[in-house]
XYZ file of C-alpha atoms in Angstrom:
432
model
C 30.180 -8.048 -6.710
C 33.052 -10.942 -7.399
C 32.321 -14.024 -6.841
C 34.530 -16.890 -6.107
C 35.980 -19.116 -8.403
C 38.606 -21.992 -8.877
C 41.212 -23.023 -11.894
C 42.372 -26.175 -10.654
C 45.504 -27.516 -13.512
C 44.680 -31.187 -15.107
C 47.033 -31.351 -17.505
C 50.121 -29.936 -17.517
C 53.660 -28.661 -15.181
C 52.052 -28.796 -11.269
C 49.504 -30.977 -12.108
C 46.543 -31.191 -9.074
C 47.549 -27.467 -8.392
C 44.509 -25.406 -7.594
C 44.366 -21.237 -7.310
C 41.281 -19.274 -5.803
C 40.077 -15.896 -6.765
C 37.667 -13.444 -5.889
C 38.013 -10.729 -8.471
C 35.780 -9.575 -11.739
C 38.713 -9.823 -14.035
C 41.298 -12.199 -13.990
C 44.495 -12.610 -16.428
C 46.265 -15.029 -17.649
C 49.223 -15.604 -19.385
C 52.842 -16.465 -18.877
C 54.393 -12.543 -18.578
C 54.288 -12.147 -14.658
C 54.376 -8.150 -15.095
C 50.595 -7.712 -15.577
C 48.884 -11.618 -15.554
C 46.726 -12.737 -12.516
C 47.618 -16.269 -13.574
C 50.854 -16.964 -14.461
C 51.491 -19.761 -16.373
C 55.372 -19.926 -17.470
C 55.211 -22.538 -20.723
C 56.411 -22.079 -23.867
C 53.116 -22.896 -25.575
C 50.945 -20.071 -23.288
C 51.441 -17.184 -24.627
C 52.845 -12.742 -22.959
C 48.608 -12.757 -23.056
C 47.071 -15.597 -23.990
C 43.367 -15.138 -21.857
C 40.779 -13.866 -19.455
C 38.501 -14.518 -17.066
C 35.477 -11.945 -16.694
C 32.930 -11.579 -14.079
C 29.741 -9.605 -15.965
C 25.970 -9.617 -14.738
C 26.412 -12.367 -12.238
C 28.361 -14.168 -15.068
C 31.848 -15.893 -15.747
C 32.819 -15.482 -19.486
C 35.811 -16.514 -21.098
C 37.814 -14.497 -23.603
C 41.418 -15.604 -25.921
C 43.524 -12.153 -25.657
C 45.478 -12.775 -29.161
C 46.926 -15.723 -28.254
C 49.406 -17.869 -30.421
C 48.346 -21.780 -29.425
C 44.620 -20.380 -28.879
C 42.057 -21.264 -26.365
C 39.454 -24.001 -25.868
C 36.829 -24.324 -23.628
C 35.123 -27.921 -23.575
C 37.535 -28.279 -26.777
C 35.467 -26.190 -28.341
C 38.036 -23.336 -29.418
C 37.665 -19.736 -28.779
C 38.071 -17.628 -31.163
C 40.952 -13.792 -30.598
C 38.545 -11.643 -28.201
C 35.548 -13.724 -28.246
C 34.154 -14.472 -25.030
C 32.741 -17.347 -24.065
C 30.084 -18.217 -21.456
C 32.143 -20.405 -18.627
C 30.066 -22.952 -17.150
C 30.838 -24.726 -13.645
C 33.080 -28.058 -14.196
C 34.052 -26.102 -17.502
C 38.025 -27.825 -19.041
C 39.674 -24.717 -20.660
C 43.007 -25.221 -21.938
C 45.360 -22.662 -22.663
C 48.340 -23.712 -25.032
C 49.013 -26.698 -24.195
C 47.958 -26.256 -19.871
C 44.089 -27.826 -18.996
C 42.287 -26.147 -16.378
C 38.930 -26.964 -14.992
C 36.927 -24.116 -13.591
C 34.919 -24.101 -10.609
C 32.295 -21.868 -9.000
C 29.673 -22.040 -6.307
C 29.775 -23.147 -2.649
C 32.670 -25.403 -2.606
C 35.220 -23.150 -3.685
C 37.408 -21.944 -0.878
C 38.632 -18.089 -0.374
C 41.350 -16.829 -1.243
C 42.438 -16.289 1.778
C 42.630 -19.764 2.900
C 44.511 -20.646 -0.533
C 47.578 -22.544 1.106
C 48.704 -24.259 -2.080
C 52.413 -23.784 -2.943
C 53.529 -21.697 -5.702
C 56.157 -23.456 -7.967
C 58.745 -22.240 -11.215
C 56.065 -22.394 -14.153
C 52.880 -21.529 -12.608
C 51.703 -19.208 -9.585
C 48.949 -16.847 -9.055
C 49.797 -13.207 -8.644
C 48.921 -11.949 -5.095
C 45.819 -10.508 -4.857
C 47.106 -7.205 -3.509
C 50.478 -4.790 -4.369
C 52.941 -7.358 -2.218
C 55.623 -9.262 -3.720
C 56.175 -12.413 -4.685
C 58.311 -13.375 -1.591
C 56.168 -11.656 0.620
C 53.187 -13.417 0.479
C 54.636 -16.884 0.730
C 56.274 -15.759 3.704
C 53.394 -14.956 5.082
C 51.507 -16.776 7.089
C 47.400 -16.970 5.903
C 44.614 -16.799 8.075
C 46.884 -17.066 11.055
C 47.926 -13.217 10.844
C 46.801 -10.314 9.141
C 48.302 -6.390 8.579
C 46.702 -5.326 11.841
C 49.109 -7.704 13.366
C 51.551 -6.808 11.431
C 52.194 -3.508 12.382
C 50.979 -3.851 16.457
C 53.482 -6.484 16.879
C 56.683 -6.148 14.920
C 58.815 -7.782 18.024
C 56.685 -10.946 17.705
C 56.396 -11.071 13.695
C 60.340 -10.441 12.811
C 60.461 -13.968 15.302
C 57.819 -15.979 13.155
C 59.325 -15.046 10.338
C 62.959 -16.071 11.633
C 61.817 -19.221 12.324
C 59.991 -19.655 9.117
C 63.074 -18.990 7.143
C 64.789 -21.454 9.610
C 62.177 -23.953 9.079
C 62.350 -23.474 5.165
C 65.814 -24.030 4.696
C 66.234 -27.030 7.029
C 63.643 -28.670 4.720
C 64.780 -27.011 1.029
C 68.854 -29.515 1.871
C 66.184 -32.776 0.807
C 64.533 -31.072 -2.354
C 65.527 -31.251 -5.896
C 63.752 -29.346 -8.293
C 61.206 -27.931 -5.826
C 60.869 -24.192 -6.247
C 62.769 -21.844 -3.231
C 60.272 -20.330 -0.550
C 62.422 -17.797 -0.302
C 64.303 -16.913 -4.121
C 68.039 -16.043 -4.297
C 69.331 -12.913 -6.465
C 71.785 -14.648 -9.500
C 73.981 -11.785 -7.690
C 74.151 -13.248 -4.747
C 75.778 -16.656 -5.915
C 78.552 -17.791 -6.415
C 79.200 -19.899 -10.091
C 80.367 -22.778 -8.985
C 80.708 -24.481 -12.567
C 84.254 -25.086 -12.450
C 84.582 -26.844 -9.112
C 83.647 -30.700 -9.945
C 81.227 -33.529 -7.611
C 81.828 -36.245 -6.834
C 79.093 -39.194 -8.570
C 76.823 -40.418 -6.871
C 75.332 -37.057 -6.602
C 71.569 -37.121 -5.318
C 70.859 -33.254 -5.182
C 69.790 -30.739 -7.668
C 72.427 -28.711 -10.063
C 71.843 -26.243 -12.518
C 70.931 -22.659 -12.909
C 67.396 -22.288 -11.221
C 68.207 -19.101 -8.635
C 64.537 -19.233 -7.563
C 64.988 -23.054 -6.599
C 67.569 -22.486 -3.879
C 70.021 -25.434 -5.663
C 73.959 -25.138 -5.978
C 74.797 -22.946 -8.974
C 76.062 -23.302 -11.942
C 75.538 -21.500 -14.598
C 77.594 -22.762 -17.230
C 78.879 -26.540 -17.277
C 78.242 -29.263 -14.110
C 81.067 -31.434 -13.637
C 81.078 -34.329 -12.238
C 83.872 -37.004 -11.749
C 83.943 -40.657 -10.913
C 85.942 -43.952 -10.951
C 84.687 -46.341 -13.963
C 83.970 -49.846 -12.594
C 84.824 -52.930 -13.817
C 81.717 -53.976 -16.578
C 79.731 -51.870 -18.958
C 79.724 -48.464 -17.347
C 76.128 -46.575 -17.843
C 75.567 -42.890 -16.090
C 72.324 -42.130 -15.822
C 70.451 -38.384 -14.245
C 67.448 -36.779 -15.112
C 67.355 -33.738 -16.572
C 64.713 -30.485 -15.697
C 63.679 -27.213 -17.435
C 65.563 -27.978 -20.729
C 63.452 -26.341 -23.689
C 66.072 -26.652 -26.811
C 67.145 -29.916 -28.845
C 71.233 -29.130 -28.263
C 71.024 -27.017 -25.371
C 72.744 -29.148 -22.648
C 76.203 -31.207 -23.998
C 76.974 -34.255 -21.626
C 81.195 -34.862 -22.872
C 83.333 -37.638 -21.404
C 86.996 -36.876 -20.796
C 86.061 -33.780 -23.346
C 84.245 -35.768 -26.567
C 80.889 -35.011 -26.572
C 78.548 -38.056 -26.311
C 75.278 -36.798 -26.544
C 72.612 -34.145 -26.118
C 69.962 -33.893 -23.184
C 66.688 -34.300 -23.941
C 64.349 -31.894 -23.826
C 62.383 -31.399 -21.083
C 60.428 -28.091 -21.241
C 59.593 -26.545 -18.003
C 59.851 -29.402 -15.382
C 61.491 -32.646 -14.596
C 62.029 -35.116 -17.289
C 62.669 -38.632 -17.344
C 65.579 -40.731 -15.722
C 67.985 -41.062 -18.896
C 70.791 -43.180 -19.400
C 74.115 -42.619 -21.856
C 76.020 -45.745 -22.438
C 79.835 -44.661 -22.021
C 81.798 -46.189 -24.762
C 84.942 -48.167 -22.542
C 87.712 -46.747 -25.137
C 87.039 -43.666 -23.607
C 87.177 -44.132 -20.043
C 90.434 -43.911 -17.888
C 91.782 -46.079 -14.936
C 91.701 -43.718 -12.977
C 89.098 -40.352 -12.337
C 87.046 -39.339 -15.152
C 84.655 -36.780 -15.845
C 81.421 -36.308 -17.096
C 80.702 -32.326 -18.475
C 77.046 -31.556 -18.727
C 77.538 -28.059 -20.950
C 74.296 -25.432 -21.174
C 75.989 -24.038 -25.201
C 73.511 -21.096 -24.408
C 74.842 -19.384 -21.378
C 76.433 -17.194 -21.370
C 76.085 -15.094 -22.534
C 72.743 -16.251 -22.640
C 70.425 -16.178 -18.999
C 68.319 -19.959 -19.347
C 67.274 -22.256 -16.992
C 68.324 -26.019 -16.502
C 69.655 -28.789 -13.761
C 70.087 -32.078 -13.373
C 69.585 -34.069 -10.448
C 70.067 -38.040 -9.656
C 72.971 -38.540 -11.394
C 74.828 -41.761 -10.688
C 76.943 -44.329 -12.967
C 75.824 -48.519 -12.705
C 78.073 -50.966 -14.647
C 76.742 -54.388 -15.611
C 78.710 -57.182 -14.935
C 77.331 -59.918 -16.387
C 78.278 -59.579 -20.532
C 80.928 -61.489 -21.309
C 83.700 -60.836 -23.757
C 82.444 -62.418 -26.884
C 84.560 -61.054 -30.704
C 82.566 -63.310 -32.497
C 79.349 -61.649 -31.963
C 80.122 -57.727 -31.868
C 81.820 -58.918 -35.504
C 78.732 -60.098 -35.903
C 76.277 -57.338 -34.704
C 78.856 -54.660 -36.087
C 78.138 -56.420 -40.058
C 74.912 -55.986 -39.452
C 75.433 -52.076 -38.270
C 77.093 -51.727 -41.043
C 74.517 -53.296 -43.235
C 71.805 -50.993 -42.237
C 74.065 -47.700 -42.297
C 74.445 -48.559 -46.276
C 70.237 -48.696 -46.409
C 69.654 -46.087 -44.858
C 68.572 -44.022 -48.240
C 65.546 -47.253 -48.332
C 64.728 -46.201 -44.634
C 65.500 -43.220 -42.644
C 64.814 -45.716 -39.548
C 68.393 -47.776 -40.450
C 70.471 -45.087 -39.369
C 68.677 -46.026 -36.285
C 69.210 -49.345 -36.278
C 72.630 -49.203 -37.713
C 72.673 -47.459 -34.054
C 72.100 -49.867 -31.787
C 73.780 -52.524 -33.964
C 76.752 -50.344 -33.038
C 75.815 -50.331 -29.325
C 75.422 -53.804 -28.401
C 78.738 -54.339 -30.748
C 80.413 -52.316 -27.926
C 78.793 -54.327 -25.247
C 80.046 -57.496 -26.047
C 83.947 -55.857 -25.851
C 83.956 -53.714 -23.020
C 84.776 -57.569 -20.940
C 87.894 -58.052 -23.063
C 91.240 -57.359 -21.412
C 93.430 -55.698 -23.722
C 90.208 -54.117 -25.407
C 90.712 -55.332 -29.234
C 91.210 -52.769 -32.038
C 87.939 -53.164 -33.357
C 86.225 -51.622 -30.481
C 87.953 -47.723 -31.672
C 86.519 -48.711 -35.214
C 83.209 -49.885 -34.028
C 82.677 -46.640 -31.514
C 83.752 -44.430 -34.079
C 81.242 -45.610 -36.087
C 78.800 -45.118 -33.542
C 79.422 -41.374 -32.818
C 79.318 -40.904 -35.977
C 76.307 -42.189 -36.681
C 74.631 -40.498 -33.681
C 75.871 -37.640 -34.692
C 73.703 -37.974 -38.217
C 71.086 -39.209 -36.803
C 70.379 -36.003 -34.114
C 71.265 -34.008 -37.342
C 68.439 -35.148 -39.327
C 66.117 -35.122 -36.087
C 67.395 -31.326 -35.156
C 66.147 -30.668 -39.121
C 62.924 -31.957 -38.515
C 62.504 -30.011 -35.646
C 63.172 -26.541 -36.778
C 61.159 -27.649 -39.965
C 58.282 -28.513 -36.871
C 58.032 -25.193 -35.328
C 57.918 -23.261 -38.595
C 55.239 -25.084 -39.486
C 53.966 -24.472 -36.258
C 54.380 -20.538 -36.309
C 53.148 -20.715 -39.798
C 49.794 -23.173 -37.663
C 50.069 -25.129 -41.130
C 48.751 -28.419 -38.645
C 48.990 -30.842 -41.641
C 52.610 -30.151 -42.516
C 53.522 -30.479 -38.379
C 52.087 -33.948 -38.677
C 53.881 -34.707 -41.469
C 56.814 -34.024 -40.255
C 55.916 -35.936 -37.019
C 55.457 -38.830 -38.792
C 58.950 -38.770 -39.711
C 60.090 -38.053 -36.792
C 58.943 -41.486 -36.083
C 60.529 -43.071 -38.976
C 63.791 -41.814 -38.159
C 63.616 -42.599 -34.654
C 61.785 -46.103 -34.294
C 62.326 -47.274 -30.209
C 58.935 -45.734 -28.794
C 60.740 -45.381 -25.531
C 63.239 -43.080 -27.258
C 62.690 -39.329 -25.520
C 62.782 -38.118 -29.785
C 60.305 -40.741 -30.468
C 57.529 -40.293 -27.197
C 57.830 -36.297 -28.382
C 56.308 -36.310 -31.445
C 53.880 -38.943 -30.840
C 52.637 -37.013 -27.996
C 52.652 -33.985 -30.469
C 50.517 -36.115 -32.985
C 48.281 -36.841 -30.659
C 47.651 -33.277 -29.470
C 47.507 -32.143 -33.152
C 44.708 -35.014 -33.742
C 42.974 -33.957 -30.911
C 42.989 -30.585 -32.033
C 41.658 -31.376 -35.322
C 38.677 -33.727 -34.026
C 37.402 -30.194 -32.038
C 37.664 -27.491 -34.390
């Protein structure tokens, strides 16, 4: 007879979430069709691993994953069965789970952890996820649903109303009643006035406003140096979402994986701003024809007015930027340094009225350098993914080191991502 056991996420999306089971076989993977614990993460294979209960013992098995399965740091060979002890750490791709069994584990019927889009437990009974989410575990049983249909309908309506009230204040939080895309109106062409603290994008299961293709924001530019602030989520490709100001691309949204990322700041060149209404557009370049989830929240404009007009300092910074750009072949990091000098030079000119002709010259050079920088980064990422498919860790490590040299700023999302991946590779190599 199967025993209760739990899996608690100690690293990855939905950190701290706990899932309880009482069944002899639990399949783990990305597919929602035939897995009991569904981890919707790129590092997890469709059918990744399996936990089985045989002869009063628990075992972990890798079922042919791409990125591997480990137990307490030890790599589990494909189709190998390894005994699971209480408290063991199981790593499935980039997600870590703590295995626990014994009297301290709650029954499945008592498990009231919220489900989310990236990680959830498949219902033990053959019922839809929607039905399980709207039920009240431990309060109502199946017999009561049959005997008291009127009462149950009333309870369901009450739960739904409470949910609708709560969801209005939630951003990037899974909806208890995923909506069908067919029932949603695409609002991609409707502009939103800033500031906007809600969540927007293509996340049907999250109950947020539906914008599959793009999100358009409008604002009046305040005096001073203007910055756009936003928090992205569920961005899985480098160039998936482009950011444009008044029809001209100025940036790309950083990757976040299947979760909400860090707050991001983008400088808006004064020369591109209108004295009247301005338009910032987040355009998902893969939708349509794709069907990729993505989102933006907490979007606002902020200005810095304490920087005074200083044309001489702007010229000095521009010269430094030109010198760094000319020496980009000596060190790849000089390209990034040049972009920083040009950006700082523009800040010194923002307060000048009228804007000097030098402003347009520096702005064009900055956009050119940023495009070249992003092109090199994209090329490195392509090579990195290729090496990852071939499981060539040495090559992966080498490419990531080149990204760190290309983007020397340890606060830049590209530098942070590369540094994190290096740590994972080094940790994996130590344990093998």
